[in-house]
Amino acid sequence: MEEPLTLSSPAQFKALGHPLRHRMVNLLRQRPATLGELTAALGSTKGTVGYHVRVLREAGLVRLAGTRQVRGGTEQRFELVSKGFRLDEDAGMGPEFLVGAALAEMLPADSGTVDHTSLRHLWLTADEARDLAERLEKLDPGRRDAANPGTEAYGLLLSLYRADIPLLPPEE
């Protein structure tokens, strides 16, 4: 399995912080794509998409996957340098960046559908927390079912953190 890219530079966070570039990254997680394919999927213009691809390339998040000749021109296909990203512990950006990204792509629940968003707390020892974090890290986020009819994209934001929840004294 490919190692996730560790995000550490301000340029990388700035690139991923723009909603259109965030959506482009989600498209490129499915497969490499041309500017025309990205433009059609995003409902944007080729000039706008080209600019945002350039920002992602300069930040080291996207690379040229290949070219081919079409009708007297050259078509470029772009891909992510890594399908997964990890935050550098010293980057100065943390969970708020990930939560913001998740909120930006979260669609409102349709009427009649169940909202699956919830906040839960687990009471664990330090060893149990470390074990759970390692098990979650091994989950394969690479499953791509975008081409299968009837499937929809769902985001999964996992964060295992020590919560600031005080303990009540034992009941007397």
mmCIF file of N, CA and C in Angstrom, residues 20 24 44-53:
data_model
loop_
_atom_site.group_PDB
_atom_site.id
_atom_site.type_symbol
_atom_site.label_atom_id
_atom_site.label_comp_id
_atom_site.label_asym_id
_atom_site.label_seq_id
_atom_site.Cartn_x
_atom_site.Cartn_y
_atom_site.Cartn_z
ATOM 1 N N LEU A 20 -12.643 24.507 -4.171
ATOM 2 C CA LEU A 20 -12.572 23.899 -5.503
ATOM 3 C C LEU A 20 -11.385 22.954 -5.597
ATOM 4 N N MET A 24 -11.260 18.962 -6.335
ATOM 5 C CA MET A 24 -10.399 18.382 -7.383
ATOM 6 C C MET A 24 -9.619 17.192 -6.824
ATOM 7 N N SER A 44 -17.075 23.899 -14.054
ATOM 8 C CA SER A 44 -16.307 25.144 -14.026
ATOM 9 C C SER A 44 -15.796 25.455 -15.425
ATOM 10 N N THR A 45 -14.844 26.374 -15.513
ATOM 11 C CA THR A 45 -14.231 26.694 -16.804
ATOM 12 C C THR A 45 -12.830 26.095 -16.849
ATOM 13 N N LYS A 46 -12.350 25.868 -18.077
ATOM 14 C CA LYS A 46 -11.020 25.273 -18.239
ATOM 15 C C LYS A 46 -9.922 26.168 -17.661
ATOM 16 N N GLY A 47 -10.065 27.484 -17.815
ATOM 17 C CA GLY A 47 -9.070 28.411 -17.274
ATOM 18 C C GLY A 47 -9.003 28.357 -15.754
ATOM 19 N N THR A 48 -10.161 28.308 -15.118
ATOM 20 C CA THR A 48 -10.209 28.229 -13.654
ATOM 21 C C THR A 48 -9.619 26.920 -13.168
ATOM 22 N N VAL A 49 -10.012 25.819 -13.789
ATOM 23 C CA VAL A 49 -9.504 24.507 -13.388
ATOM 24 C C VAL A 49 -7.998 24.427 -13.640
ATOM 25 N N GLY A 50 -7.541 24.965 -14.775
ATOM 26 C CA GLY A 50 -6.110 24.959 -15.067
ATOM 27 C C GLY A 50 -5.310 25.719 -14.018
ATOM 28 N N TYR A 51 -5.825 26.860 -13.573
ATOM 29 C CA TYR A 51 -5.154 27.638 -12.533
ATOM 30 C C TYR A 51 -5.050 26.823 -11.238
ATOM 31 N N HIS A 52 -6.148 26.203 -10.842
ATOM 32 C CA HIS A 52 -6.158 25.455 -9.579
ATOM 33 C C HIS A 52 -5.301 24.190 -9.650
ATOM 34 N N VAL A 53 -5.233 23.555 -10.823
ATOM 35 C CA VAL A 53 -4.325 22.411 -10.989
ATOM 36 C C VAL A 53 -2.883 22.890 -10.832
#
